[in-house]
Coordinates of C-alpha atoms and ligand atoms in Angstrom, one line a residue:
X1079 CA 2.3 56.4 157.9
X1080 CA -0.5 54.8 157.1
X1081 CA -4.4 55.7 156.0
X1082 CA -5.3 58.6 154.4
X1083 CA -2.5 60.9 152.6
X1084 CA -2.7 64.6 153.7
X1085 CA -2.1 66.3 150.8
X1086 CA -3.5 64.4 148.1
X1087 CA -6.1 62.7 150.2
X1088 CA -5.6 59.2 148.5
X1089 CA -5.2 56.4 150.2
X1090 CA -1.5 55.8 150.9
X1091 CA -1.0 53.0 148.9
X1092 CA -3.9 52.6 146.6
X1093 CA -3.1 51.3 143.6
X1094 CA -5.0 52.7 140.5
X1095 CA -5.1 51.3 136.7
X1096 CA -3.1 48.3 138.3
X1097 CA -0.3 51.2 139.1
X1098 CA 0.8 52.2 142.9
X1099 CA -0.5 55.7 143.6
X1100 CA 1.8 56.5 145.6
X1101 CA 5.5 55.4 144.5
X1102 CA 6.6 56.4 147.6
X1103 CA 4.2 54.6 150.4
X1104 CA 6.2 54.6 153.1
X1105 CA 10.0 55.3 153.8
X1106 CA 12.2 52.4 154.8
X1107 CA 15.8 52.6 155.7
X1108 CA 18.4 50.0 155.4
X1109 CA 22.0 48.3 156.4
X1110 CA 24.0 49.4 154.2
X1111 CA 22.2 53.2 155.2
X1112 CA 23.3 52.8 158.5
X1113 CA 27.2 51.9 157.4
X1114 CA 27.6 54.6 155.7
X1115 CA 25.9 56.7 159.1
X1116 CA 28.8 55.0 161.2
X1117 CA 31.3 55.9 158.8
X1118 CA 30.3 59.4 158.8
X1119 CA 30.1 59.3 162.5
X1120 CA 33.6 57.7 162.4
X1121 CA 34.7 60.5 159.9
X1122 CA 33.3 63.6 162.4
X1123 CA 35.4 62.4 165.4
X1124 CA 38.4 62.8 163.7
X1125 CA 37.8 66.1 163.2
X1126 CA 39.0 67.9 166.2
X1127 CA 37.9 71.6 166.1
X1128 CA 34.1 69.8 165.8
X1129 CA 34.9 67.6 168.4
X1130 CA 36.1 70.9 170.5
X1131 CA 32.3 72.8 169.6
X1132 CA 30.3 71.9 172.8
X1133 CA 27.5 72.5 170.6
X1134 CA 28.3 70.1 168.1
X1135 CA 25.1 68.0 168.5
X1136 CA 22.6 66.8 165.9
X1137 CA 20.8 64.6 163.4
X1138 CA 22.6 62.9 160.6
X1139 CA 20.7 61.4 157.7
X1140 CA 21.4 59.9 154.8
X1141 CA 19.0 58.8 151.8
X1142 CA 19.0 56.9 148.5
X1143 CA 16.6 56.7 146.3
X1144 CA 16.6 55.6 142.7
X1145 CA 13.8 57.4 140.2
X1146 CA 13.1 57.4 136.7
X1147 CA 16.1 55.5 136.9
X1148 CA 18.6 58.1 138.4
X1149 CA 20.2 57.5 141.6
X1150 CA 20.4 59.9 144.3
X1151 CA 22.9 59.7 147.2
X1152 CA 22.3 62.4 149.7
X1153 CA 23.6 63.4 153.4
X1154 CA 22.2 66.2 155.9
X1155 CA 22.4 67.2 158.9
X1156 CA 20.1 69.2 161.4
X1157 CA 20.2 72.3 162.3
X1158 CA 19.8 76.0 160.7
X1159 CA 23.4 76.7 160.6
X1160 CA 24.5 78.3 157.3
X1161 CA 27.4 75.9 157.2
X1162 CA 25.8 72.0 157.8
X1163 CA 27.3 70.1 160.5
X1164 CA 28.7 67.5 158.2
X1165 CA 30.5 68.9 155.0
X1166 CA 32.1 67.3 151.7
X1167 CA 35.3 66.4 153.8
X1168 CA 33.6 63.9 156.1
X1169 CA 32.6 61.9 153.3
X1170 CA 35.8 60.0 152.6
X1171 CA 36.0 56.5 153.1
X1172 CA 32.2 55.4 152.4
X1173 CA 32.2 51.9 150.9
X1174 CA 29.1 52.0 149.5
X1175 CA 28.8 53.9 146.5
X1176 CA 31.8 56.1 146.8
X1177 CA 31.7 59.3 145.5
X1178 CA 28.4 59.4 145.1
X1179 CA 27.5 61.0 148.2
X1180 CA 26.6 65.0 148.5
X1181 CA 25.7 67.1 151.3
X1182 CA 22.5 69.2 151.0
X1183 CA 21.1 72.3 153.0
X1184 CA 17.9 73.4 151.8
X1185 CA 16.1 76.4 153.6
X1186 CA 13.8 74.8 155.8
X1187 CA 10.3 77.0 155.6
X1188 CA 9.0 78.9 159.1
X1189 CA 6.0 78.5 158.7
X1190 CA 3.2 75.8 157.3
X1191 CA 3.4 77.6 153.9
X1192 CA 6.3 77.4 151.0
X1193 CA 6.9 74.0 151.4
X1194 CA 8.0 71.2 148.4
X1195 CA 7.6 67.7 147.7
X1196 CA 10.2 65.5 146.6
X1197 CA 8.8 66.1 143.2
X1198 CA 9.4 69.7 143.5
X1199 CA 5.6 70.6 143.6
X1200 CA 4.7 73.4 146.0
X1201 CA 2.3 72.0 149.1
X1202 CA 1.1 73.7 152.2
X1203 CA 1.3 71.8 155.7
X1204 CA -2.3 71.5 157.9
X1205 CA -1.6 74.6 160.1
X1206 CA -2.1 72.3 163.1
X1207 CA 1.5 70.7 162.9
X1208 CA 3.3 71.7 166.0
X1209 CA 6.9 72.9 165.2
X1210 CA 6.3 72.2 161.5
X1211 CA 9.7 74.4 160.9
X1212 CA 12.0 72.2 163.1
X1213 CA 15.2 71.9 160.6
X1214 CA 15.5 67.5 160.9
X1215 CA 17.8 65.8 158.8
X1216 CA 14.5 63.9 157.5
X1217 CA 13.1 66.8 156.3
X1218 CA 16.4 68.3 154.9
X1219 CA 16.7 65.2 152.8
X1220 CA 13.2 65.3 151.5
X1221 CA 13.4 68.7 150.7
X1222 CA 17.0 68.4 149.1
X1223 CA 15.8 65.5 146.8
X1224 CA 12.9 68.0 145.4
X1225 CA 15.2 70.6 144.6
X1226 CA 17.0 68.1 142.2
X1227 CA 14.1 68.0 140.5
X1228 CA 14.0 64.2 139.5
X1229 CA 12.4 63.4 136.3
X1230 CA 9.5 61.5 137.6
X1231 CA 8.7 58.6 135.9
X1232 CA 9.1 55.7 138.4
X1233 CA 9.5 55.7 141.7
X1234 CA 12.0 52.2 141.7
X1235 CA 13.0 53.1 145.4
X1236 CA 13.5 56.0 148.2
X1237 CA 15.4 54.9 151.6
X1238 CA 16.6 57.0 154.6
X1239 CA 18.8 56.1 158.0
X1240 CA 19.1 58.5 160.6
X1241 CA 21.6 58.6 163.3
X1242 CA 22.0 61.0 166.5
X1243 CA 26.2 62.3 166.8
X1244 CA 26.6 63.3 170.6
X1245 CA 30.3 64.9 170.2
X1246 CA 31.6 67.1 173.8
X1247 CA 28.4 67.1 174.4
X1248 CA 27.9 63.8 175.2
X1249 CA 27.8 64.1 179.0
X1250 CA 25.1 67.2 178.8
X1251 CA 22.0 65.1 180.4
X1252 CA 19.8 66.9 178.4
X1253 CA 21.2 64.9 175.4
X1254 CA 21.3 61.8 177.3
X1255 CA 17.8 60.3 175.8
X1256 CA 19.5 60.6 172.3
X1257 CA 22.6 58.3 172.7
X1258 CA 21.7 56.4 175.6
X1259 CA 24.2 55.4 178.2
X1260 CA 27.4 55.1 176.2
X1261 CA 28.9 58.6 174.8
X1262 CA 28.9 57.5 171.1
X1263 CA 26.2 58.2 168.7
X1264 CA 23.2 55.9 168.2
X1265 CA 20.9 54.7 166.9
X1266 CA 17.7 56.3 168.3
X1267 CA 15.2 56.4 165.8
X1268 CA 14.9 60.4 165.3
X1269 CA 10.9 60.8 164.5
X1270 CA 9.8 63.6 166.1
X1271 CA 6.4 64.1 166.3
X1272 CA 6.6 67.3 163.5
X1273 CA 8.4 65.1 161.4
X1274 CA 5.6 62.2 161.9
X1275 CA 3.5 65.2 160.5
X1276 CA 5.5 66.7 158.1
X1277 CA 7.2 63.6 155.7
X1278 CA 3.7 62.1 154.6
X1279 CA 3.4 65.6 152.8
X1280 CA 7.2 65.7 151.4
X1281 CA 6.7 62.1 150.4
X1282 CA 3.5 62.0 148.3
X1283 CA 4.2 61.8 144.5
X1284 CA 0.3 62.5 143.2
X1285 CA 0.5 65.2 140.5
X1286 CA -0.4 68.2 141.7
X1287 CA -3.4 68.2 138.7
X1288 CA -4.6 65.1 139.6
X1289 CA -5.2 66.1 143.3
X1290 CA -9.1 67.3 143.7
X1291 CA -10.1 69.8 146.1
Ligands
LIG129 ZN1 -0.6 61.7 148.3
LIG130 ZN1 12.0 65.6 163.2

């Protein structure tokens, strides 16, 4: 995530007027990201009918990000199902920040076009992304923060931790390169290669009107 931004086609983290271009560079993720993921995790295995749904595996993600000096505390899961993976009631019990965590479920696009920026500003994807409509947690998160529409002033931080939950499924071999050789969830950095594409769009923060063709 380095180089060149896509959309705006600024350097990524060029700084102009002594000001970062980009107040999003790069996205980082964090301990205390990845405690919340394992209480989450923690949370889903007690629930028994979704430990019972031998399709119950996916992506969970999690992202913070403080801007214009509003906090945002957001949770997603893959997949297109209507209904997320992880709702409101596997939330309990999060030590950091409690009760500030929500679930979002934005409509991931089809297709390159109708796609949105955390700032809310409508971008197209480079039709050459393969699987640009995959429906990651990244992605979800990204696209969730946008549709909050934060008042962009300053950019004072955006995090994200993503963590693969392997429930009846865990023995399937096809899942096997997510979670490794134990049947809990892990740690396996989810970037796929869409998503490599995709987020350096999501993340950039350039002003549509200051973006010349
Ligand atoms: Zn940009
Ligand atoms: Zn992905």
């Amino acid at each position: 995530m380095s180089g060149t931004c896509p959309r705006c086609r600024y350097a990524r983290n060029k700084k102009a007027g002594g000001k970062l271009l980009h107040g999003i560079p790069e996205v980082t993720d964090s301990k205390q990201l990845r405690e919340v993921l394992v209480r989450i995790d923690r949370n889903l295995r007690q629930d028994e009918a979704l430990m019972q749904d031998e399709t119950a595996s996916f992506i969970m993600g999690v992202l913070e990000a403080k801007i214009g000096g509003k906090e945002y505390f957001l949770v997603a899961s893959s997949g297109r199902n209507p209904d997320p993976w992880i709702e409101k009631k596997h939330l309990d019990g999060i030590t950091y920040h409690p009760g500030a965590w929500e679930t979002v479920n934005p409509q991931v696009p089809e297709r390159h076009t109708g796609w949105w920026t955390v700032r809310n500003e409508n971008v197209d994807l480079d039709t050459s992304i393969r699987s640009v409509s995959n429906p990651c947690a990244a992605i979800k998160l990204l696209l969730g923060l946008g549709r909050k529409k934060p008042a962009w002033k300053s950019v004072e931080y955006l995090r994200m931790s993503e963590m693969v939950f392997v429930g009846r499924a865990a023995d399937d071999p096809s899942k096997r390169q997510w979670h490794g050789k134990g049947a809990t969830s892990s740690w396996t950095a989810h970037s796929c290669d869409a998503c490599e594409a995709r987020i350096p769009y999501l993340i950039c923060d350039v002003p549509a009107n200051q973006i010349v063709d």
